[in-house]
């Protein structure tokens, strides 16, 4: 394919915190402005929630543009797919009457999560005891290990006459590794569902997504890459080892879709008005008190994938700035402002006390013994936001909060989200209309 230098660039939307920022909702809101939505990394560890017509949908593998009729959705090469979860998602969508076969394409190069990958995940976690990562146990780490170890099975292998043989070879290899753990499992119980999922996958259009996406860009189509997890869970830059196993940052969209760096356009970074984290690992602004519990209850902060309670805390600006730097975020979206409605004052972490010194960056080791947050107090808005429909009607304290974040980060906040529904979305410039 010849490269058209004037081709469109793909925008990238991703989480700037520890995941669950509200990516699913916003991708759904923005989809009418795009022709193509493409997931580029992660897998069923993700849980992306959308709400419209009083109904909530949770997607794990399928991109969040799937509910809009004229949009093509692509599962990119960087994604890892569990056929069992995929089938459940498809069944749920079909139950709602969504005919998605014509608008969902899957990369041949995406890797498959085997049942034994999930056992390996569980065995590894249980062997770590208190040091466990807090994985979603969806087999993500072991599948990416097999990918980089050059042992993995890919969607494109399904059509091969040697597929069964390749599967058995890998499964046996996993059984050997599992024998080193004190871990029991029943493969026969879960294998049939996996092969049912494989049959379903066969019925979907498989593509060389890197070629197709670049072709779309050449044709002037608008592409949005949808991130999973969050920048602080990135395998290289997150709080290692308490991270996921893929590059969640903008660079991951290049490798996970085959888009060259100079073909990426706007980088839209999403963050909550506060912070959450699910699973283990350091979280400087965590509130293990009443206030944290209040955030969890009001914000319904329970995992979309595992149902686990999410840890909650104040907004952490040095961490946010770090994520903005890694991604080159050109615009920001602030989610869940409504959760802070009842707080008379709001704390924002603006620097850290690190080994007795004041710093404003995230150091290598930010465990609580070494690093404590330093807060700036702001006035709360004490106003219900969820019924506000115009950006002009937001309380002055909320505007001050947003402007403070813009000043600190140097990046404009383009959208403020005030509820889980599609419609509860306020555009700063007032020009954008949300299709409901
Ligand atoms: P994702 O993984 O980034 O897509 O986020 P999740 O779906 O895991 O978690 C976000 C949660 O917040 C979901 O339950 C959403 O329905 C909900 N949500 C999204 N935006 C808002 C908002 O502005 N206000 C409130 N109260 N809830 C929201
Ligand atoms: P979305 O896309 C929040 C966390 C897990 C764990 C760590 C490693 O919905 O924002 P893994 O299963 O990848 O081995 O888990 O990463 N984690 C997430 N946390 N949102 C997610 O996805 C997550 N995906 C993984 O809780 O701490
Ligand atoms: Mg989520």
Short mmCIF file of C-alpha atoms and ligand atoms in Angstrom, two decimals:
data_model
loop_
_atom_site.label_atom_id
_atom_site.label_comp_id
_atom_site.label_asym_id
_atom_site.label_seq_id
_atom_site.Cartn_x
_atom_site.Cartn_y
_atom_site.Cartn_z
CA UNK A 1 0.00 0.00 0.00
CA UNK A 2 1.29 3.48 -0.80
CA UNK A 3 1.23 5.89 2.07
CA UNK A 4 -0.71 9.08 1.58
CA UNK A 5 1.12 11.73 3.59
CA UNK A 6 -2.07 13.76 3.91
CA UNK A 7 -4.06 10.89 5.29
CA UNK A 8 -6.18 11.24 8.37
CA UNK A 9 -4.61 10.55 11.72
CA UNK A 10 -6.05 8.15 14.26
CA UNK A 11 -7.11 9.70 17.56
CA UNK A 12 -6.37 7.76 20.72
CA UNK A 13 -8.53 7.72 23.85
CA UNK A 14 -7.04 6.24 26.99
CA UNK A 15 -7.16 6.21 30.78
CA UNK A 16 -4.70 8.39 32.72
CA UNK A 17 -5.10 6.69 36.09
CA UNK A 18 -5.44 3.06 37.24
CA UNK A 19 -8.25 2.13 34.85
CA UNK A 20 -12.04 2.41 35.12
CA UNK A 21 -11.93 6.12 34.34
CA UNK A 22 -15.06 5.84 32.18
CA UNK A 23 -13.49 5.06 28.81
CA UNK A 24 -16.45 2.94 27.67
CA UNK A 25 -18.97 5.72 28.30
CA UNK A 26 -16.95 8.36 26.46
CA UNK A 27 -16.05 6.18 23.48
CA UNK A 28 -19.78 5.53 23.08
CA UNK A 29 -20.49 9.28 23.33
CA UNK A 30 -17.83 10.16 20.76
CA UNK A 31 -18.55 7.32 18.32
CA UNK A 32 -20.93 9.39 16.14
CA UNK A 33 -17.88 11.50 15.24
CA UNK A 34 -15.88 8.45 14.07
CA UNK A 35 -16.12 5.80 11.35
CA UNK A 36 -13.99 3.22 13.15
CA UNK A 37 -13.38 2.33 16.82
CA UNK A 38 -10.47 -0.02 17.50
CA UNK A 39 -9.29 -1.66 20.73
CA UNK A 40 -5.49 -1.93 20.80
CA UNK A 41 -4.43 -3.82 23.94
CA UNK A 42 -5.60 -5.69 27.00
CA UNK A 43 -8.38 -8.20 26.90
CA UNK A 44 -11.19 -9.36 29.17
CA UNK A 45 -9.46 -7.83 32.20
CA UNK A 46 -11.16 -4.68 30.91
CA UNK A 47 -14.74 -3.86 31.80
CA UNK A 48 -16.08 -0.88 29.89
CA UNK A 49 -19.52 0.31 30.94
CA UNK A 50 -21.98 2.23 28.80
CA UNK A 51 -25.47 3.39 29.66
CA UNK A 52 -28.29 4.54 27.43
CA UNK A 53 -32.08 4.05 27.34
CA UNK A 54 -31.93 3.11 31.03
CA UNK A 55 -29.82 0.05 30.17
CA UNK A 56 -26.26 -0.67 31.24
CA UNK A 57 -23.92 -2.68 29.01
CA UNK A 58 -20.48 -3.95 30.02
CA UNK A 59 -17.96 -4.77 27.30
CA UNK A 60 -14.73 -6.69 27.88
CA UNK A 61 -13.23 -7.42 24.47
CA UNK A 62 -15.54 -5.67 22.04
CA UNK A 63 -14.91 -1.98 21.33
CA UNK A 64 -17.34 0.53 22.83
CA UNK A 65 -18.46 1.82 19.43
CA UNK A 66 -20.49 -1.31 18.86
CA UNK A 67 -23.87 0.20 19.71
CA UNK A 68 -23.83 2.81 16.94
CA UNK A 69 -25.04 1.43 13.64
CA UNK A 70 -22.71 3.06 11.17
CA UNK A 71 -19.47 2.42 12.98
CA UNK A 72 -16.91 -0.27 12.23
CA UNK A 73 -15.38 -1.88 15.34
CA UNK A 74 -12.02 -3.60 15.27
CA UNK A 75 -10.32 -5.83 17.82
CA UNK A 76 -6.67 -5.09 17.06
CA UNK A 77 -3.57 -7.27 17.02
CA UNK A 78 -2.50 -6.04 20.48
CA UNK A 79 -5.60 -7.45 22.16
CA UNK A 80 -5.78 -10.89 23.79
CA UNK A 81 -9.08 -12.70 23.32
CA UNK A 82 -10.73 -15.31 25.50
CA UNK A 83 -13.21 -17.10 23.19
CA UNK A 84 -15.41 -17.95 26.20
CA UNK A 85 -15.76 -14.32 27.28
CA UNK A 86 -16.12 -13.23 23.66
CA UNK A 87 -19.06 -15.62 23.20
CA UNK A 88 -20.74 -14.33 26.35
CA UNK A 89 -20.42 -10.77 25.08
CA UNK A 90 -21.82 -11.65 21.68
CA UNK A 91 -24.72 -13.58 23.24
CA UNK A 92 -25.54 -10.61 25.47
CA UNK A 93 -25.48 -8.18 22.54
CA UNK A 94 -27.60 -10.43 20.36
CA UNK A 95 -30.13 -10.78 23.18
CA UNK A 96 -30.60 -7.02 22.99
CA UNK A 97 -31.16 -7.36 19.27
CA UNK A 98 -27.89 -5.78 18.13
CA UNK A 99 -26.78 -7.22 14.80
CA UNK A 100 -23.07 -6.70 15.01
CA UNK A 101 -21.58 -9.17 12.55
CA UNK A 102 -21.31 -6.59 9.79
CA UNK A 103 -19.55 -4.08 11.99
CA UNK A 104 -17.13 -6.13 14.10
CA UNK A 105 -13.81 -7.29 12.61
CA UNK A 106 -11.05 -9.16 14.38
CA UNK A 107 -7.31 -9.04 13.74
CA UNK A 108 -5.78 -12.34 12.69
CA UNK A 109 -2.77 -11.37 14.81
CA UNK A 110 -4.68 -11.02 18.09
CA UNK A 111 -3.61 -13.71 20.56
CA UNK A 112 -5.90 -16.29 22.14
CA UNK A 113 -6.28 -16.83 25.87
CA UNK A 114 -6.37 -20.59 26.53
CA UNK A 115 -8.13 -22.12 29.54
CA UNK A 116 -4.69 -23.10 30.85
CA UNK A 117 -3.57 -19.44 30.69
CA UNK A 118 -6.25 -18.71 33.25
CA UNK A 119 -5.08 -21.58 35.44
CA UNK A 120 -1.52 -20.29 35.22
CA UNK A 121 -2.71 -16.82 36.23
CA UNK A 122 -4.54 -18.24 39.25
CA UNK A 123 -1.65 -20.55 40.22
CA UNK A 124 0.87 -17.70 40.00
CA UNK A 125 -1.31 -15.38 42.07
CA UNK A 126 -2.04 -17.93 44.80
CA UNK A 127 1.66 -18.80 45.06
CA UNK A 128 2.46 -15.13 45.72
CA UNK A 129 0.26 -14.96 48.83
CA UNK A 130 0.25 -11.43 50.25
CA UNK A 131 2.46 -10.19 47.41
CA UNK A 132 -0.15 -11.00 44.77
CA UNK A 133 -0.79 -8.51 41.95
CA UNK A 134 -4.54 -8.61 42.44
CA UNK A 135 -4.97 -9.77 38.83
CA UNK A 136 -8.44 -10.11 37.37
CA UNK A 137 -7.42 -13.77 36.78
CA UNK A 138 -8.48 -13.59 33.14
CA UNK A 139 -5.22 -15.12 31.91
CA UNK A 140 -3.81 -11.84 30.63
CA UNK A 141 -0.23 -12.10 31.98
CA UNK A 142 0.39 -15.73 30.88
CA UNK A 143 -1.05 -15.01 27.40
CA UNK A 144 1.22 -12.01 26.84
CA UNK A 145 4.11 -14.11 28.19
CA UNK A 146 3.43 -16.70 25.51
CA UNK A 147 3.16 -13.92 22.93
CA UNK A 148 6.58 -12.46 23.76
CA UNK A 149 7.95 -15.98 24.31
CA UNK A 150 6.82 -16.78 20.75
CA UNK A 151 4.64 -19.68 21.82
CA UNK A 152 1.19 -18.08 21.47
CA UNK A 153 -1.83 -19.06 19.43
CA UNK A 154 -3.38 -16.37 17.29
CA UNK A 155 -6.85 -15.84 15.86
CA UNK A 156 -5.39 -16.51 12.39
CA UNK A 157 -4.34 -20.00 13.54
CA UNK A 158 -7.95 -21.06 14.01
CA UNK A 159 -8.32 -21.78 10.30
CA UNK A 160 -5.11 -23.83 10.17
CA UNK A 161 -5.47 -27.63 9.85
CA UNK A 162 -2.81 -27.79 12.56
CA UNK A 163 -4.83 -25.72 15.04
CA UNK A 164 -5.75 -28.62 17.30
CA UNK A 165 -2.17 -29.83 17.28
CA UNK A 166 -0.84 -26.38 18.16
CA UNK A 167 -3.43 -26.07 20.91
CA UNK A 168 -2.48 -29.45 22.41
CA UNK A 169 1.22 -28.61 22.29
CA UNK A 170 0.72 -25.37 24.20
CA UNK A 171 -1.78 -26.88 26.63
CA UNK A 172 0.70 -29.67 27.47
CA UNK A 173 3.44 -27.15 28.01
CA UNK A 174 1.17 -25.29 30.43
CA UNK A 175 0.33 -28.55 32.23
CA UNK A 176 4.04 -29.07 32.84
CA UNK A 177 4.42 -25.61 34.33
CA UNK A 178 1.28 -26.07 36.42
CA UNK A 179 2.72 -29.26 37.89
CA UNK A 180 5.30 -27.11 39.71
CA UNK A 181 2.55 -25.31 41.60
CA UNK A 182 0.43 -26.59 44.42
CA UNK A 183 -2.66 -25.94 42.33
CA UNK A 184 -5.49 -28.20 41.20
CA UNK A 185 -7.63 -27.61 38.14
CA UNK A 186 -10.14 -29.34 35.94
CA UNK A 187 -9.45 -28.68 32.28
CA UNK A 188 -12.06 -31.10 30.95
CA UNK A 189 -14.74 -29.00 32.62
CA UNK A 190 -13.86 -25.79 30.80
CA UNK A 191 -12.48 -26.95 27.46
CA UNK A 192 -15.84 -27.53 25.67
CA UNK A 193 -16.92 -23.90 26.22
CA UNK A 194 -13.57 -22.73 24.87
CA UNK A 195 -13.98 -24.69 21.66
CA UNK A 196 -17.56 -23.38 21.33
CA UNK A 197 -16.09 -19.90 21.53
CA UNK A 198 -13.54 -20.80 18.86
CA UNK A 199 -16.37 -21.91 16.56
CA UNK A 200 -18.11 -18.60 17.14
CA UNK A 201 -14.91 -16.67 16.44
CA UNK A 202 -14.65 -18.49 13.11
CA UNK A 203 -17.97 -17.00 12.07
CA UNK A 204 -16.63 -13.44 12.42
CA UNK A 205 -14.66 -11.59 9.78
CA UNK A 206 -10.94 -11.86 10.41
CA UNK A 207 -8.76 -9.15 8.94
CA UNK A 208 -5.18 -7.97 8.68
CA UNK A 209 -6.20 -5.03 10.81
CA UNK A 210 -3.01 -3.01 10.34
CA UNK A 211 -3.59 -2.96 6.56
CA UNK A 212 -7.29 -2.26 6.88
CA UNK A 213 -6.87 0.56 9.41
CA UNK A 214 -4.16 2.30 7.36
CA UNK A 215 -6.37 1.92 4.29
CA UNK A 216 -9.27 3.50 6.17
CA UNK A 217 -7.04 6.42 7.14
CA UNK A 218 -5.95 6.83 3.52
CA UNK A 219 -9.60 6.96 2.52
CA UNK A 220 -10.15 9.80 4.98
CA UNK A 221 -12.08 7.74 7.51
CA UNK A 222 -11.96 8.84 11.14
CA UNK A 223 -10.46 6.27 13.48
CA UNK A 224 -10.52 6.29 17.29
CA UNK A 225 -8.26 3.88 19.18
CA UNK A 226 -9.83 2.80 22.49
CA UNK A 227 -7.44 2.08 25.35
CA UNK A 228 -8.01 -0.38 28.14
CA UNK A 229 -6.73 -0.23 31.73
CA UNK A 230 -4.89 3.00 32.57
CA UNK A 231 -1.46 4.58 32.15
CA UNK A 232 -0.47 3.81 35.75
CA UNK A 233 -1.02 0.10 35.01
CA UNK A 234 1.34 0.19 32.00
CA UNK A 235 3.83 -2.70 31.96
CA UNK A 236 6.82 -0.31 31.63
CA UNK A 237 5.69 2.84 33.40
CA UNK A 238 3.09 1.67 35.91
CA UNK A 239 3.74 0.73 39.52
CA UNK A 240 5.61 -2.47 38.57
CA UNK A 241 5.04 -5.30 39.39
CA UNK A 242 1.50 -4.20 40.27
CA UNK A 243 0.59 -3.56 36.66
CA UNK A 244 -1.04 -5.29 33.73
CA UNK A 245 0.98 -7.01 31.00
CA UNK A 246 0.56 -4.62 28.06
CA UNK A 247 1.53 -1.08 27.10
CA UNK A 248 -1.57 0.86 28.01
CA UNK A 249 -0.10 4.22 26.96
CA UNK A 250 -0.45 5.89 23.56
CA UNK A 251 2.55 4.01 22.15
CA UNK A 252 0.51 0.82 22.66
CA UNK A 253 -1.94 2.07 20.04
CA UNK A 254 0.90 2.12 17.50
CA UNK A 255 2.04 -1.44 18.21
CA UNK A 256 -1.45 -2.72 18.95
CA UNK A 257 -2.98 -1.50 15.70
CA UNK A 258 -0.06 -0.97 13.35
CA UNK A 259 -0.46 2.80 13.23
CA UNK A 260 2.83 4.68 12.82
CA UNK A 261 3.56 7.30 15.52
CA UNK A 262 3.22 10.12 12.98
CA UNK A 263 -0.25 8.83 12.12
CA UNK A 264 -1.64 9.44 15.61
CA UNK A 265 -3.70 12.59 16.04
CA UNK A 266 -5.47 13.83 19.14
CA UNK A 267 -4.62 11.98 22.34
CA UNK A 268 -7.64 12.17 24.60
CA UNK A 269 -6.81 11.40 28.22
CA UNK A 270 -9.57 10.46 30.64
CA UNK A 271 -9.42 10.85 34.40
CA UNK A 272 -11.87 10.78 37.28
CA UNK A 273 -12.38 13.88 39.44
CA UNK A 274 -10.82 11.65 42.12
CA UNK A 275 -8.81 8.42 41.90
CA UNK A 276 -9.53 4.72 42.14
CA UNK A 277 -7.50 1.57 41.94
CA UNK A 278 -8.52 -2.08 42.05
CA UNK A 279 -5.98 -4.76 42.93
CA UNK A 280 -2.72 -4.41 44.86
CA UNK A 281 0.04 -1.81 44.63
CA UNK A 282 0.88 1.67 45.89
CA UNK A 283 -1.78 4.39 45.72
CA UNK A 284 -0.46 7.60 47.30
CA UNK A 285 -3.77 9.44 47.76
CA UNK A 286 -5.79 6.42 48.91
CA UNK A 287 -8.34 7.16 51.64
CA UNK A 288 -8.84 4.19 53.91
CA UNK A 289 -11.51 6.04 55.89
CA UNK A 290 -15.10 7.35 55.81
CA UNK A 291 -14.37 9.71 52.93
CA UNK A 292 -12.98 6.90 50.78
CA UNK A 293 -16.00 4.78 51.64
CA UNK A 294 -18.29 7.68 50.70
CA UNK A 295 -16.60 7.93 47.27
CA UNK A 296 -16.96 4.17 46.78
CA UNK A 297 -20.66 4.16 47.65
CA UNK A 298 -21.64 7.31 45.74
CA UNK A 299 -19.45 6.43 42.75
CA UNK A 300 -20.54 2.76 42.80
CA UNK A 301 -16.85 1.92 42.75
CA UNK A 302 -17.01 -1.83 42.36
CA UNK A 303 -15.16 -3.56 39.52
CA UNK A 304 -17.05 -3.97 36.23
CA UNK A 305 -15.16 -7.23 35.57
CA UNK A 306 -14.66 -8.77 39.00
CA UNK A 307 -17.09 -6.89 41.27
CA UNK A 308 -14.24 -6.17 43.70
CA UNK A 309 -14.50 -2.94 45.73
CA UNK A 310 -12.26 -0.28 44.20
CA UNK A 311 -9.86 1.59 46.46
CA UNK A 312 -10.68 5.33 46.39
CA UNK A 313 -8.75 8.53 47.05
CA UNK A 314 -8.23 12.18 46.07
CA UNK A 315 -7.04 13.33 42.67
CA UNK A 316 -3.26 12.96 42.31
CA UNK A 317 -1.87 15.71 40.06
CA UNK A 318 1.81 14.62 39.92
CA UNK A 319 0.63 11.15 38.82
CA UNK A 320 -1.78 12.71 36.32
CA UNK A 321 0.98 14.91 34.89
CA UNK A 322 3.23 11.85 34.56
CA UNK A 323 0.53 10.07 32.56
CA UNK A 324 -0.07 13.15 30.40
CA UNK A 325 3.67 13.28 29.65
CA UNK A 326 3.86 9.59 28.69
CA UNK A 327 0.89 9.88 26.37
CA UNK A 328 1.33 13.36 24.95
CA UNK A 329 -2.30 14.00 25.88
CA UNK A 330 -3.68 16.91 23.85
CA UNK A 331 -7.02 17.08 25.62
CA UNK A 332 -8.55 15.87 28.84
CA UNK A 333 -11.93 14.57 29.91
CA UNK A 334 -12.96 14.71 33.57
CA UNK A 335 -15.32 11.96 34.66
CA UNK A 336 -17.63 11.43 37.61
CA UNK A 337 -17.67 15.06 38.81
CA UNK A 338 -21.14 14.29 40.25
CA UNK A 339 -19.61 11.86 42.76
CA UNK A 340 -18.04 14.85 44.53
CA UNK A 341 -21.38 16.71 44.79
CA UNK A 342 -21.70 16.34 48.54
CA UNK A 343 -18.16 17.20 49.60
CA UNK A 344 -17.87 20.63 51.25
CA UNK A 345 -14.11 20.63 50.62
CA UNK A 346 -12.01 18.70 48.13
CA UNK A 347 -8.33 17.85 48.49
CA UNK A 348 -6.03 17.66 45.48
CA UNK A 349 -2.54 16.22 45.75
CA UNK A 350 -0.16 18.77 44.22
CA UNK A 351 3.20 17.37 45.36
CA UNK A 352 4.72 14.61 47.46
CA UNK A 353 6.83 14.42 50.55
CA UNK A 354 9.45 11.88 49.45
CA UNK A 355 12.05 10.76 51.98
CA UNK A 356 11.61 14.14 53.68
CA UNK A 357 11.92 16.20 50.49
CA UNK A 358 9.18 17.92 48.50
CA UNK A 359 8.94 16.59 44.95
CA UNK A 360 6.33 16.92 42.21
CA UNK A 361 7.00 13.80 40.15
CA UNK A 362 6.35 10.08 40.63
CA UNK A 363 9.60 8.46 41.77
CA UNK A 364 10.74 4.86 41.04
CA UNK A 365 9.42 3.54 44.33
CA UNK A 366 6.36 5.30 45.64
CA UNK A 367 5.35 2.94 48.39
CA UNK A 368 3.66 4.62 51.37
CA UNK A 369 6.70 4.31 53.68
CA UNK A 370 8.68 6.55 51.32
CA UNK A 371 6.13 8.90 49.85
CA UNK A 372 3.23 10.86 51.30
CA UNK A 373 0.90 13.20 49.38
CA UNK A 374 0.82 16.97 50.00
CA UNK A 375 -2.64 18.44 49.43
CA UNK A 376 -4.17 21.72 48.34
CA UNK A 377 -7.70 22.25 49.61
CA UNK A 378 -10.43 23.49 47.31
CA UNK A 379 -14.04 24.44 47.94
CA UNK A 380 -16.62 21.80 47.02
CA UNK A 381 -19.70 22.74 44.96
CA UNK A 382 -22.40 21.21 47.14
CA UNK A 383 -24.75 21.10 44.16
CA UNK A 384 -26.33 18.17 42.38
CA UNK A 385 -24.75 17.93 38.93
CA UNK A 386 -26.49 14.96 37.38
CA UNK A 387 -29.38 16.98 35.91
CA UNK A 388 -27.26 19.80 34.52
CA UNK A 389 -27.49 19.83 30.73
CA UNK A 390 -25.53 22.96 29.84
CA UNK A 391 -21.91 23.67 30.63
CA UNK A 392 -22.99 27.25 31.40
CA UNK A 393 -24.92 26.01 34.42
CA UNK A 394 -22.07 24.32 36.26
CA UNK A 395 -21.29 25.75 39.72
CA UNK A 396 -18.38 28.20 39.96
CA UNK A 397 -16.51 25.91 42.39
CA UNK A 398 -16.54 23.09 39.82
CA UNK A 399 -15.29 25.48 37.16
CA UNK A 400 -12.52 26.58 39.54
CA UNK A 401 -11.59 22.92 40.13
CA UNK A 402 -11.39 22.25 36.39
CA UNK A 403 -9.45 25.44 35.70
CA UNK A 404 -7.00 24.56 38.47
CA UNK A 405 -6.37 21.17 36.82
CA UNK A 406 -5.93 22.83 33.42
CA UNK A 407 -3.44 25.31 34.87
CA UNK A 408 -1.45 22.58 36.62
CA UNK A 409 -1.36 20.23 33.63
CA UNK A 410 -1.33 22.73 30.77
CA UNK A 411 -3.91 20.65 28.90
CA UNK A 412 -7.54 21.72 28.25
CA UNK A 413 -10.42 19.77 29.81
CA UNK A 414 -12.88 19.37 26.91
CA UNK A 415 -15.62 17.32 28.53
CA UNK A 416 -17.01 17.05 32.04
CA UNK A 417 -19.06 13.95 32.75
CA UNK A 418 -21.80 14.25 35.37
CA UNK A 419 -23.39 10.80 35.34
CA UNK A 420 -23.12 7.35 33.76
CA UNK A 421 -25.66 7.97 31.00
CA UNK A 422 -24.69 9.02 27.46
CA UNK A 423 -26.62 12.23 27.90
CA UNK A 424 -24.90 13.27 31.14
CA UNK A 425 -21.97 14.72 29.24
CA UNK A 426 -21.07 18.41 29.15
CA UNK A 427 -18.88 19.76 26.33
CA UNK A 428 -16.76 22.72 27.39
CA UNK A 429 -16.99 24.63 24.10
CA UNK A 430 -20.74 24.05 23.93
CA UNK A 431 -20.54 23.38 20.20
CA UNK A 432 -20.57 19.61 20.27
CA UNK A 433 -23.96 17.92 20.26
CA UNK A 434 -24.24 14.52 21.85
CA UNK A 435 -26.33 12.10 19.80
CA UNK A 436 -28.67 10.29 22.18
P1 LIG B 1 -13.85 2.04 31.98
O1 LIG B 1 -13.23 0.74 32.30
O2 LIG B 1 -12.85 3.14 31.89
O3 LIG B 1 -14.76 2.00 30.80
O4 LIG B 1 -14.77 2.40 33.24
P2 LIG B 1 -15.76 1.39 34.01
O5 LIG B 1 -16.94 1.16 33.16
O6 LIG B 1 -15.03 0.21 34.52
O7 LIG B 1 -16.09 2.24 35.29
C1 LIG B 1 -16.70 3.48 35.22
C2 LIG B 1 -17.99 3.43 36.04
O8 LIG B 1 -18.46 4.73 36.26
C3 LIG B 1 -19.12 2.72 35.30
O9 LIG B 1 -19.96 2.11 36.25
C4 LIG B 1 -19.85 3.85 34.60
O10 LIG B 1 -21.22 3.56 34.34
C5 LIG B 1 -19.72 4.95 35.62
N1 LIG B 1 -19.64 6.32 35.10
C6 LIG B 1 -19.05 6.77 33.97
N2 LIG B 1 -19.09 8.12 33.92
C7 LIG B 1 -19.71 8.53 35.04
C8 LIG B 1 -20.04 9.80 35.59
O11 LIG B 1 -19.73 10.85 35.05
N3 LIG B 1 -20.68 9.81 36.81
C9 LIG B 1 -21.02 8.66 37.47
N4 LIG B 1 -21.64 8.77 38.63
N5 LIG B 1 -20.73 7.45 36.98
C10 LIG B 1 -20.08 7.38 35.79
P1 LIG B 2 -10.42 -1.19 32.36
O1 LIG B 2 -10.14 -1.27 30.90
C1 LIG B 2 -8.93 -1.44 36.44
C2 LIG B 2 -5.72 -4.32 37.20
C3 LIG B 2 -6.05 -5.50 38.09
C4 LIG B 2 -4.70 -5.74 38.71
C5 LIG B 2 -3.73 -5.46 37.58
C6 LIG B 2 -3.30 -6.69 36.79
O2 LIG B 2 -11.81 -1.61 32.72
O3 LIG B 2 -10.06 0.15 32.90
P2 LIG B 2 -4.47 -8.32 35.06
O4 LIG B 2 -5.80 -8.99 35.08
O5 LIG B 2 -4.27 -7.40 33.91
O6 LIG B 2 -3.34 -9.28 35.24
O7 LIG B 2 -4.45 -7.42 36.39
O8 LIG B 2 -4.42 -4.57 36.69
N1 LIG B 2 -6.61 -4.14 36.04
C7 LIG B 2 -7.55 -3.19 35.95
N2 LIG B 2 -7.94 -2.27 36.85
N3 LIG B 2 -9.46 -1.44 35.21
C8 LIG B 2 -9.06 -2.35 34.28
O9 LIG B 2 -9.48 -2.32 33.01
C9 LIG B 2 -8.08 -3.30 34.66
N4 LIG B 2 -7.48 -4.33 34.02
C10 LIG B 2 -6.58 -4.83 34.87
O10 LIG B 2 -7.03 -5.18 39.04
O11 LIG B 2 -4.44 -4.81 39.73
MG1 LIG B 3 -13.39 -0.81 33.70
#
